[in-house]
Coordinates of C-alpha atoms and ligand atoms in Angstrom, one line a residue:
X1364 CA -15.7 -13.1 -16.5
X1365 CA -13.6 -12.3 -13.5
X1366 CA -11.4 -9.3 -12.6
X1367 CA -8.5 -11.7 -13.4
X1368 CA -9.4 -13.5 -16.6
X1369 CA -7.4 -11.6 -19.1
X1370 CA -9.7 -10.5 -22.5
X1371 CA -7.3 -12.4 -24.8
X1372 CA -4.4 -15.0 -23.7
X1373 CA -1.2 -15.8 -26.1
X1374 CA 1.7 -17.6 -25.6
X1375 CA 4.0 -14.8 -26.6
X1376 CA 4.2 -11.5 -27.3
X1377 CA 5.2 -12.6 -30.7
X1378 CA 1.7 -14.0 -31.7
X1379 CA 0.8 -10.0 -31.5
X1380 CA 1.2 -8.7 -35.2
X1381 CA 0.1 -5.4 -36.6
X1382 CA -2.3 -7.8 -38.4
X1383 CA -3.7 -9.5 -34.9
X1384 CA -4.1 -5.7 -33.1
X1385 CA -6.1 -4.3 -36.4
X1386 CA -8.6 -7.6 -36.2
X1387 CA -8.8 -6.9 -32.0
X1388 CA -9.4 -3.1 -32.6
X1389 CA -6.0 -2.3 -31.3
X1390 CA -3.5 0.3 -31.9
X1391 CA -1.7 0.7 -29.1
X1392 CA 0.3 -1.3 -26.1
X1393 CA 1.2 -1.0 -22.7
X1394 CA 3.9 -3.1 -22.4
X1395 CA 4.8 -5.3 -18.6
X1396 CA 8.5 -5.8 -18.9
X1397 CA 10.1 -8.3 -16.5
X1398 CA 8.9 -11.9 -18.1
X1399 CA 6.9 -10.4 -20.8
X1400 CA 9.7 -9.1 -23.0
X1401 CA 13.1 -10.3 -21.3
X1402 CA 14.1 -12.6 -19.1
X1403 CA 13.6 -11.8 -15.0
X1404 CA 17.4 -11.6 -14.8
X1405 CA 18.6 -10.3 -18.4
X1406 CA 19.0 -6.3 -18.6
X1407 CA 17.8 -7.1 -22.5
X1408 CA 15.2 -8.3 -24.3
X1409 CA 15.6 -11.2 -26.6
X1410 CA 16.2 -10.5 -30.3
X1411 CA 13.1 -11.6 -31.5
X1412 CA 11.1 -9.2 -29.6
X1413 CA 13.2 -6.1 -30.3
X1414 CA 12.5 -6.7 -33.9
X1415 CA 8.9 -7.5 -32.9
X1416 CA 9.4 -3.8 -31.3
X1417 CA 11.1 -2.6 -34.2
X1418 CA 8.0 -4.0 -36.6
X1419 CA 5.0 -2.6 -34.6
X1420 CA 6.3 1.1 -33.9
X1421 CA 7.2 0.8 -37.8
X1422 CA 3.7 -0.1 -38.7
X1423 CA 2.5 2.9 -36.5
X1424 CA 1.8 0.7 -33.3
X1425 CA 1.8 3.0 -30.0
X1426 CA 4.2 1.4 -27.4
X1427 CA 4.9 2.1 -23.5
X1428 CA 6.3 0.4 -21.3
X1429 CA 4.3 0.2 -17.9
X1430 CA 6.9 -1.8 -15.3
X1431 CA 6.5 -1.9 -11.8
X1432 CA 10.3 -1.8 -11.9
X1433 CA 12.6 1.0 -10.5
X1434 CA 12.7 4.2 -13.1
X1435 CA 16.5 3.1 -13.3
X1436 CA 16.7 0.3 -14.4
X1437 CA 13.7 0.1 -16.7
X1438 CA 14.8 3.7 -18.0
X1439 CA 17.6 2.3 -19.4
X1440 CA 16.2 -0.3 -21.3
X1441 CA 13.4 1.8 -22.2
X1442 CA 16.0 4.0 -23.9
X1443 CA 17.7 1.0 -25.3
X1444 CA 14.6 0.4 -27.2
X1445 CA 13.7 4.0 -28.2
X1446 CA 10.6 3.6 -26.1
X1447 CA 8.5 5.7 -23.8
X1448 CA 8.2 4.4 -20.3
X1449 CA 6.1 4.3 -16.8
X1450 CA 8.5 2.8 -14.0
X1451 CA 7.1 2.0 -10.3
X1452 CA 3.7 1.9 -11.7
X1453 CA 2.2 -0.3 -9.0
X1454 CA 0.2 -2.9 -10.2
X1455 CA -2.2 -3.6 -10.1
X1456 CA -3.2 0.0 -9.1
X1457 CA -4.5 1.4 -12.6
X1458 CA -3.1 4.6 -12.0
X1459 CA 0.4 3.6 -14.2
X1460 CA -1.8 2.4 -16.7
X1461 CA -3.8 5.5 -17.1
X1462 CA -0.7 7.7 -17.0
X1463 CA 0.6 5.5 -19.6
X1464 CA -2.5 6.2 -22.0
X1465 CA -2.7 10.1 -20.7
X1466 CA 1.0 11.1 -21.7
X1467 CA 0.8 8.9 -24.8
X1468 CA -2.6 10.3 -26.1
X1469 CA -3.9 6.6 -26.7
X1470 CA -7.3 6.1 -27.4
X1471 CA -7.8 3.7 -24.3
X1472 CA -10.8 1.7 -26.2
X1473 CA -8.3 1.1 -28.5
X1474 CA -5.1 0.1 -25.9
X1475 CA -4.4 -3.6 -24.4
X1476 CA -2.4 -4.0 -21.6
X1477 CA 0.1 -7.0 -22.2
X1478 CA 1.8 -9.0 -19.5
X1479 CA 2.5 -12.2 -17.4
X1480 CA 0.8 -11.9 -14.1
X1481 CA -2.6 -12.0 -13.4
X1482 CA -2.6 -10.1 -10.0
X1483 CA 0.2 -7.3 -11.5
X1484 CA -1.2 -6.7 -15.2
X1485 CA -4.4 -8.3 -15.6
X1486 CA -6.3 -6.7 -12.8
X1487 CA -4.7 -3.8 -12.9
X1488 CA -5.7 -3.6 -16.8
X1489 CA -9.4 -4.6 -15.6
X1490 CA -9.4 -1.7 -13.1
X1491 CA -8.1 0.9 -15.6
X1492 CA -10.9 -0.1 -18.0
X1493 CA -8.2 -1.5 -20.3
X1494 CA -8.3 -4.1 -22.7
X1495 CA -6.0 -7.1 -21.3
X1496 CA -4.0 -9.8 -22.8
X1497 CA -2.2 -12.3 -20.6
X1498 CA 1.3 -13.7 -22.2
X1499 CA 3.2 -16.9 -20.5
X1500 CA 6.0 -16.3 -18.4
X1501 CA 9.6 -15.8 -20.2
X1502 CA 12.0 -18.1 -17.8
X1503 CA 9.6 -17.7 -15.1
X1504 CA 12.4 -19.9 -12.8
X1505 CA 14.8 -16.3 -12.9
X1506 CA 11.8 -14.9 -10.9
X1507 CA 12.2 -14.0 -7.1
X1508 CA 9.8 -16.1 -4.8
X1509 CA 7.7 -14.0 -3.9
X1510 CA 6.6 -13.9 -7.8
X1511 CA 6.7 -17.8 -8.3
X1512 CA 4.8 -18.2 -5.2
X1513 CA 1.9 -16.3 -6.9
X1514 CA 1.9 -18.7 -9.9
X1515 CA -0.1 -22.1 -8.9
X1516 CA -2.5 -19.7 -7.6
X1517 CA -2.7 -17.3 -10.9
X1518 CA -3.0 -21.0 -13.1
X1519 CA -6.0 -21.9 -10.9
X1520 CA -7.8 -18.9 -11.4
X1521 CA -6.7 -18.5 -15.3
X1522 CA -8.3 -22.0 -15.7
X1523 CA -7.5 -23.5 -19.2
X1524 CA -5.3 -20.9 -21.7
X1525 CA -7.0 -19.7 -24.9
X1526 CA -9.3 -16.6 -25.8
X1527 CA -11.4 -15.7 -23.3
Ligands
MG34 MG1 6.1 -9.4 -15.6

């Protein structure tokens, strides 16, 4: 297995249920933002994933989100959501990951790191010793080029979709 093939691949972070995470040995998340729970452009997440949200923290899921975004502007939606967050975490350095687990007392055997891109969350998830799970793009056309440009590339080394 490469540094870039994600432990588990879904189409959406909806496919993720309290029920899913217990069978993978999971109890916690680290959560990419941008394309993962929203929209590139949208400063929300859609409806279905807030209640997603809602559902795991209710079911005693630990949540964080780990964006390589300004502290500004994920802040915000981070406070939106009543969730904790890590802004300009740099991946696909693992240090944002590792924060992540550190302030939240996760048990890091038992965290995933969830997200769209390969080169940003996957290998950064690999190099924090991290369980990974790879999610398709949300709108991936909002993105900026220098994002799409990444893409053919990230499909080529991703190979065919499916649990790895
Ligand atoms: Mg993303």
């Amino acid at each position: 297995m490469s540094i870039f093939s994600p432990n588990l691949a879904v189409k959406s972070v909806l496919e993720l249920s309290r029920e899913r995470l217990t069978e993978l040995g999971l109890d916690a998340l680290l959560l990419d933002v941008d394309c993962t729970l929203k929209e590139y452009r949208s400063e929300d997440v859609l409806p279905e994933v807030r209640d997603w949200i809602d559902e795991l923290r209710a079911a005693g899921v630990g949540l964080c989100l780990v964006s390589n975004g300004l502290g500004k502007r994920i802040g915000r939606l981070a406070e939106k959501l009543d969730l904790p967050y890590i802004a300009a975490a740099c991946k696909p350095l693992p240090f944002g990951l590792r924060s992540a687990v550190r302030k939240m007392d996760f048990d890091r055997t038992r965290t995933a790191m969830v997200g769209d891109q390969l080169f940003a969350d996957i290998l950064a998830a690999h190099l924090a010793g991290i369980f990974s799970i790879l999610v398709e793009p949300i709108s991936p056309e909002q993105e900026p080029w220098f994002t799409r440009a990444k893409r053919p590339l990230e499909r080529g080394l991703a190979g065919g979709r499916g649990e790895t």
